[in-house]
GROMACS .gro file of C-alpha atoms in nm:
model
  265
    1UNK     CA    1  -3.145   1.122   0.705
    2UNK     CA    2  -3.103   0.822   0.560
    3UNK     CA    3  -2.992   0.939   0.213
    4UNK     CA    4  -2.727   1.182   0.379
    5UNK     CA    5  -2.563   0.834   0.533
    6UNK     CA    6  -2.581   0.676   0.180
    7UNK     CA    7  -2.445   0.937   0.033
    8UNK     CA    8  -2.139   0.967   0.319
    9UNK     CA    9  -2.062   0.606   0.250
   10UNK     CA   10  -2.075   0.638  -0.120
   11UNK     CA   11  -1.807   0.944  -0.062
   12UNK     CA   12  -1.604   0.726   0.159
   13UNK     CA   13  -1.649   0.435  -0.050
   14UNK     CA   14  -1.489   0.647  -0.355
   15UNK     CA   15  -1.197   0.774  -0.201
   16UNK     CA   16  -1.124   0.425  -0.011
   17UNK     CA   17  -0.888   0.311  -0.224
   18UNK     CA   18  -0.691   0.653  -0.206
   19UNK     CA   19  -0.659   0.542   0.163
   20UNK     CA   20  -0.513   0.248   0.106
   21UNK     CA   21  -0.223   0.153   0.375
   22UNK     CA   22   0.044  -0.011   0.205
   23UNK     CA   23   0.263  -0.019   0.534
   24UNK     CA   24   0.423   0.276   0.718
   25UNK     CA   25   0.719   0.306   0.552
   26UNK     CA   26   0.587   0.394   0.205
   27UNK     CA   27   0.306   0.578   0.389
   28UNK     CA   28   0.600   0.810   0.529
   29UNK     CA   29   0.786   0.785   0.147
   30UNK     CA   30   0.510   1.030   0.041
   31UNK     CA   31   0.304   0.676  -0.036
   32UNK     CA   32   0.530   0.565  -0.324
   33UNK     CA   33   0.634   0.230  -0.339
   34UNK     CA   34   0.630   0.084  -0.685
   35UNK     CA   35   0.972   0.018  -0.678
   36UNK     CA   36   0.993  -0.060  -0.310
   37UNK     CA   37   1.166  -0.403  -0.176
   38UNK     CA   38   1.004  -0.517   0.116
   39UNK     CA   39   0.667  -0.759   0.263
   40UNK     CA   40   0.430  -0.405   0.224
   41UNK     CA   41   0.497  -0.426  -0.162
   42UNK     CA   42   0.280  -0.700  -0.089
   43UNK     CA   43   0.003  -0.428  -0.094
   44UNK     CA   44   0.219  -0.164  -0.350
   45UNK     CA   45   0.409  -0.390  -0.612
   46UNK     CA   46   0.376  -0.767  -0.526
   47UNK     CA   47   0.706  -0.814  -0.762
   48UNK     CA   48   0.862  -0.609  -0.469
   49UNK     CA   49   0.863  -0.934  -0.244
   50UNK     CA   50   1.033  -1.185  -0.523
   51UNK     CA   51   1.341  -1.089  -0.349
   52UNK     CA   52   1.233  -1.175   0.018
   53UNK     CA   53   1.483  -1.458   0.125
   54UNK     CA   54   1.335  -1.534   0.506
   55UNK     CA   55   0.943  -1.575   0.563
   56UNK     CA   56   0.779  -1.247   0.703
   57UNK     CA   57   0.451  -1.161   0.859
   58UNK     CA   58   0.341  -0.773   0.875
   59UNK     CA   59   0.082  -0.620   1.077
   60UNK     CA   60  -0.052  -0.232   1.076
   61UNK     CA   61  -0.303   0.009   1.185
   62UNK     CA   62  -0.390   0.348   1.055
   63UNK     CA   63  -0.578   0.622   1.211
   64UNK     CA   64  -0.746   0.850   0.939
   65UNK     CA   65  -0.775   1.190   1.029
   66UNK     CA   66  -0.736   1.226   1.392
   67UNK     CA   67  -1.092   1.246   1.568
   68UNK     CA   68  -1.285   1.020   1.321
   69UNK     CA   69  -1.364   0.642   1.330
   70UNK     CA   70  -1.232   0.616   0.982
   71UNK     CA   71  -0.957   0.346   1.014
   72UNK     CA   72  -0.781   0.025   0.810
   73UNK     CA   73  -0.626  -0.275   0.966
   74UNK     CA   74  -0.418  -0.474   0.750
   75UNK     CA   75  -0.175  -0.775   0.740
   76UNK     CA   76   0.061  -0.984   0.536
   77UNK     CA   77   0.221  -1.287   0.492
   78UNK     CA   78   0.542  -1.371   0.241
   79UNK     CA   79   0.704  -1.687   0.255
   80UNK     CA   80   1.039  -1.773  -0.043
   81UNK     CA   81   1.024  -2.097  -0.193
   82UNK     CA   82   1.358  -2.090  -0.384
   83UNK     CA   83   1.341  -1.856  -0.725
   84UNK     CA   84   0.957  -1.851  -0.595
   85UNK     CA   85   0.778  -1.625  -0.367
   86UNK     CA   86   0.386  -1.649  -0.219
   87UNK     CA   87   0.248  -1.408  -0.032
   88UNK     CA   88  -0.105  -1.309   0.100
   89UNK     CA   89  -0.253  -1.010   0.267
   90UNK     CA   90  -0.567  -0.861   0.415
   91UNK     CA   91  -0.713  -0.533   0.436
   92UNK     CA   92  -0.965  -0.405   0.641
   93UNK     CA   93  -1.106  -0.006   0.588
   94UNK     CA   94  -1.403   0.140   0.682
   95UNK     CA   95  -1.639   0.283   0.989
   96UNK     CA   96  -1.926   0.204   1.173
   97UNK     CA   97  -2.160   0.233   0.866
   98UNK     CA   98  -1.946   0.178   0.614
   99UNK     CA   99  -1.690  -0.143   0.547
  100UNK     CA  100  -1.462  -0.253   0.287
  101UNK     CA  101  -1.245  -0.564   0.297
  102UNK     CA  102  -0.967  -0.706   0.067
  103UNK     CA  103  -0.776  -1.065   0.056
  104UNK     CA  104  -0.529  -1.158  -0.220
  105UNK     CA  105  -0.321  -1.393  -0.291
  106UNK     CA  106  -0.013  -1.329  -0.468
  107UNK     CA  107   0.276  -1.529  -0.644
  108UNK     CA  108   0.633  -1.369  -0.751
  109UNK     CA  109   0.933  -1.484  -0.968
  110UNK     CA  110   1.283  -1.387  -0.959
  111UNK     CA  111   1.488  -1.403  -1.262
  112UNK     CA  112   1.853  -1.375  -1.210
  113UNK     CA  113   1.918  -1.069  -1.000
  114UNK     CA  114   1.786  -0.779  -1.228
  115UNK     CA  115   1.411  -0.872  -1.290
  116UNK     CA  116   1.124  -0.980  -1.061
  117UNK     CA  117   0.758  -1.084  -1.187
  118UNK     CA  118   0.451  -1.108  -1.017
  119UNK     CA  119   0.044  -1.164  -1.095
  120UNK     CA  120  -0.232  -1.203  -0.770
  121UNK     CA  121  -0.606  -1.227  -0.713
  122UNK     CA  122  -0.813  -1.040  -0.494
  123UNK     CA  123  -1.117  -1.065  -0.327
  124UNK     CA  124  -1.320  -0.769  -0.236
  125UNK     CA  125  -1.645  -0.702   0.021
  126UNK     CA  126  -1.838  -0.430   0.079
  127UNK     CA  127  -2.098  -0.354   0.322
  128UNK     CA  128  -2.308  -0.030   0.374
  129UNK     CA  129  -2.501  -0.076   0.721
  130UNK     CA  130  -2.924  -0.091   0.633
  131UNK     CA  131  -2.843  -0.134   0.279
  132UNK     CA  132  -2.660  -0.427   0.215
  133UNK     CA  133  -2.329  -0.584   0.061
  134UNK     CA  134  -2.139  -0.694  -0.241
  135UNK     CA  135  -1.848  -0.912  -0.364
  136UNK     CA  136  -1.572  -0.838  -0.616
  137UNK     CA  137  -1.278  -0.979  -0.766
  138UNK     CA  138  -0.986  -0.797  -0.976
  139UNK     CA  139  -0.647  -0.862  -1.060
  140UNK     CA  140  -0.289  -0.725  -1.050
  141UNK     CA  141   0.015  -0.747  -1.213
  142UNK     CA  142   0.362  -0.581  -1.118
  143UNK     CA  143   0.716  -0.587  -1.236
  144UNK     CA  144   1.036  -0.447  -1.113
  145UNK     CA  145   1.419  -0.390  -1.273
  146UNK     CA  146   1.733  -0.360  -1.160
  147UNK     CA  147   1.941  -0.152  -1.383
  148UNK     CA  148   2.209  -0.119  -1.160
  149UNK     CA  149   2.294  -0.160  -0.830
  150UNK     CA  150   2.174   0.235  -0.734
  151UNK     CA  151   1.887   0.198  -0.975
  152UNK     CA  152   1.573  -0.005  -0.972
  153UNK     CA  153   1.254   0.062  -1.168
  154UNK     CA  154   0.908  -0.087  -1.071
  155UNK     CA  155   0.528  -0.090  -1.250
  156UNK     CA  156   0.181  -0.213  -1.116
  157UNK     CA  157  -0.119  -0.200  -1.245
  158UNK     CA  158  -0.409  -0.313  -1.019
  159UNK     CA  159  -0.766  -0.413  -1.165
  160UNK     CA  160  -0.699  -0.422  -1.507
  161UNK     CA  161  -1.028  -0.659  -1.578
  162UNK     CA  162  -1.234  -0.311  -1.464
  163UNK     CA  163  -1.381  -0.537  -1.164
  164UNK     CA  164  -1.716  -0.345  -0.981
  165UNK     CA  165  -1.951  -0.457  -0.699
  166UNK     CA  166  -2.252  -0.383  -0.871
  167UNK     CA  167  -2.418  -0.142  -1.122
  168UNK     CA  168  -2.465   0.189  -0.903
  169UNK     CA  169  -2.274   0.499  -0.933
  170UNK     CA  170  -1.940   0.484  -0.692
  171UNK     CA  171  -1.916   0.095  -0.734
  172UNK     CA  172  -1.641   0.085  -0.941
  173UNK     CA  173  -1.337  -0.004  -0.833
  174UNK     CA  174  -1.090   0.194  -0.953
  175UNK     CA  175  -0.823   0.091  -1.237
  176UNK     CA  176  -0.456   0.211  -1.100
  177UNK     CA  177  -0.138   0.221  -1.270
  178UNK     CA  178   0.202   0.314  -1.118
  179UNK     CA  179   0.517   0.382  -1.274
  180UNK     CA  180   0.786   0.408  -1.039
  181UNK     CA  181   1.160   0.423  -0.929
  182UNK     CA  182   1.420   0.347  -0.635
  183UNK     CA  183   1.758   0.511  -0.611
  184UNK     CA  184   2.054   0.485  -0.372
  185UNK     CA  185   2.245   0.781  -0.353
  186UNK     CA  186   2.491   0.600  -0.095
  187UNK     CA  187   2.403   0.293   0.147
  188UNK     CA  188   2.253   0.577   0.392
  189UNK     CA  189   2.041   0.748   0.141
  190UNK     CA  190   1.765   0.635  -0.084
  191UNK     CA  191   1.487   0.793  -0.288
  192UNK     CA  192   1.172   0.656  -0.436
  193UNK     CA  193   0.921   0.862  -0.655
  194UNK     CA  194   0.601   0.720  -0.822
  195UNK     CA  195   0.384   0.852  -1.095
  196UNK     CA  196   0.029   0.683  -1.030
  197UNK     CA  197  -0.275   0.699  -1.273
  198UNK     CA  198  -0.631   0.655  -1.172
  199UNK     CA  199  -0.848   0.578  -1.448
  200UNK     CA  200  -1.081   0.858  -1.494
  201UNK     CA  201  -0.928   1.041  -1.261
  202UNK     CA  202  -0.643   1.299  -1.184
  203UNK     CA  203  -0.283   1.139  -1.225
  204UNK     CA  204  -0.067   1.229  -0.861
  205UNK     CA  205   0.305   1.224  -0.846
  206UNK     CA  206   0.475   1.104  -0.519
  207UNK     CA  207   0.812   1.156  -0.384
  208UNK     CA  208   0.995   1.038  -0.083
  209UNK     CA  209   1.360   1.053   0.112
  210UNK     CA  210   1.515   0.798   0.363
  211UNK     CA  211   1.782   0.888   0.541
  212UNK     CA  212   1.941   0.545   0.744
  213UNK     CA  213   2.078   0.764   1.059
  214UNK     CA  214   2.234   0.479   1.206
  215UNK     CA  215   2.206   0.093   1.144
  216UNK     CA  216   1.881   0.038   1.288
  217UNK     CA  217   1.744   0.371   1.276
  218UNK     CA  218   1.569   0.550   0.969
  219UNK     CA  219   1.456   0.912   0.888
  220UNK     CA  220   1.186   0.903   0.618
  221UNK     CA  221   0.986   1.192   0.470
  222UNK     CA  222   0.774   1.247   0.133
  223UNK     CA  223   0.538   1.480  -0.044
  224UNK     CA  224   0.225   1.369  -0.279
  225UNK     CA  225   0.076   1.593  -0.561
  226UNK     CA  226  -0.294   1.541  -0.604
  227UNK     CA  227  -0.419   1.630  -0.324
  228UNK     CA  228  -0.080   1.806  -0.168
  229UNK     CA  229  -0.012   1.624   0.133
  230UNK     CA  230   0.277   1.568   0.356
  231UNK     CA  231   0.430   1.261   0.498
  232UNK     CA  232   0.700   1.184   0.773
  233UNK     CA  233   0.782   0.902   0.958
  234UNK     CA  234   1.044   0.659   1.100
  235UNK     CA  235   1.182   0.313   1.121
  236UNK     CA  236   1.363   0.087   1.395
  237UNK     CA  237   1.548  -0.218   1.310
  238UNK     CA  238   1.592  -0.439   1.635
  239UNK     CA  239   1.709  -0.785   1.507
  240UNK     CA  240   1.420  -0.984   1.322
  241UNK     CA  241   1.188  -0.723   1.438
  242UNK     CA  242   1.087  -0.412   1.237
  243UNK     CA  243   0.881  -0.084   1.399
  244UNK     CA  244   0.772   0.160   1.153
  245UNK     CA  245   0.539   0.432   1.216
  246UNK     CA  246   0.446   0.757   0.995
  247UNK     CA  247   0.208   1.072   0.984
  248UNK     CA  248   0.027   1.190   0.703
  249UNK     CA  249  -0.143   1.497   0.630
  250UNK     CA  250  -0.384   1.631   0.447
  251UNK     CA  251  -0.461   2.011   0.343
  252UNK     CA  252  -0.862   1.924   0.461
  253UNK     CA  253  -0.920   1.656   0.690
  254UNK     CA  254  -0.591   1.670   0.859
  255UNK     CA  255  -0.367   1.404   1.050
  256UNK     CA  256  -0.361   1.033   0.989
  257UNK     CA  257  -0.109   0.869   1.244
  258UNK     CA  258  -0.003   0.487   1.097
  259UNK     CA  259   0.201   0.170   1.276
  260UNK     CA  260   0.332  -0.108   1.093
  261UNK     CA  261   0.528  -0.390   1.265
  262UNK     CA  262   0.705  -0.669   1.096
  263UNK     CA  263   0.880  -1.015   1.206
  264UNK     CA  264   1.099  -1.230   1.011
  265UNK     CA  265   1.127  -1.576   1.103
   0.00000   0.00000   0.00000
């Protein structure tokens, strides 16, 4: 009995990161978000938050496959300092045998209006119920451009120093790089799409449509590749206050309902 739980957790533990929640919005974008603009990039592409001008705080909760106690709580913070932006976040994934926990810290850079820079640290936990628990640290790096005002083009690449908690099989964690892109068709449309490579693994292409209905009220939808899933979801805009919420699906496991809410001060 024992070794079918270790062996669930090491499943869980693998595909963890693939359940990442990076905010509702890119969640319902078909989870792209490299070139995104917003506090979640915090979590997708920290260069995403150089241009954040008021200080923001983010909260949001996802239910993984409707019926399980699979589920991630997460949170961020982004506060500009002129040309300068910090930001941290927290991320918390996992069941009743099985936890994993992130912090990071991240710092951004404007330059001009066309290119934003960013590096942060993270701090990783896991825990495995009976059999114990490990640290980690990794890096991440992330840069968007603007090449015009309909066009924006983002990269991130996340653990590039091939961080692990420990020696066993499934303790890696994994090395991701994203390539990805932003486009307004007109101030009610925009598109992202994201072409994301886990090392030693499959590469997935992501896609996603937002349709701004009214001022304060957004459409969203999206497809992913690898596995094929489906994403739709919605925003509300009510002053300083943001409500986002989105559905996921996949072709196995099936629903994962997500809520996101964000304040700027």
């Amino acid at each position: 009995m024992k070794n079918h739980i270790c062996l669930i957790c090491i499943l869980f533990q693998i595909s963890a990161y693939a359940q990442s929640s990076p905010g509702a919005r890119s969640i319902s974008l078909g989870s792209a978000g490299a070139a995104l603009q917003d506090v979640w990039s915090l979590q997708l592409n920290p260069a995403g938050i150089a241009n954040i001008e008021k200080a923001i705080f983010a909260v949001g909760y996802v239910q993984h496959f409707t019926g399980t106690d699979l589920y991630t709580q997460s949170a961020g913070f982004a506060l500009p300092l002129k040309q300068n932006v910090v930001g941290v976040h927290f991320k918390r994934y996992g069941f009743k045998e099985y936890l994993e926990q992130e912090a990071g810290v991240v710092y951004s850079r404007k330059f001009g209006n066309s290119l934003f820079l960013a590096i942060g640290f993270n701090y990783h936990y896991q825990e495995i119920k009976k059999y114990g628990s490990a640290p980690a640290f990794s890096v991440e790096a992330g840069i968007q451009y603007k090449l015009t005002d309909k066009l924006l083009l983002g990269s991130h690449i996340s653990n590039p120093n091939n961080s692990r908690f420990n020696d066993a099989p499934g303790s890696e964690i994994p090395v991701v790089i994203t390539f990805g892109l932003r486009y307004k068709f007109k101030d009610k449309v925009l598109m992202v799409s994201d072409i994301q490579k886990v090392l030693n693994d499959a590469t997935d292409v992501k896609w996603g449509l937002e349709y701004k209905l009214i001022t304060w009220f957004s459409l969203r939808c999206g497809i992913s590749a690898n596995p094929f899933r489906q994403y739709s979801g919605f925003g509300l805009n009510v002053q300083r206050l943001c409500i986002d919420a989105a559905v996921s699906s996949h072709p196995n496991l099936g629903m994962s309902p997500q809520l996101a809410l964000s304040y700027e001060f």
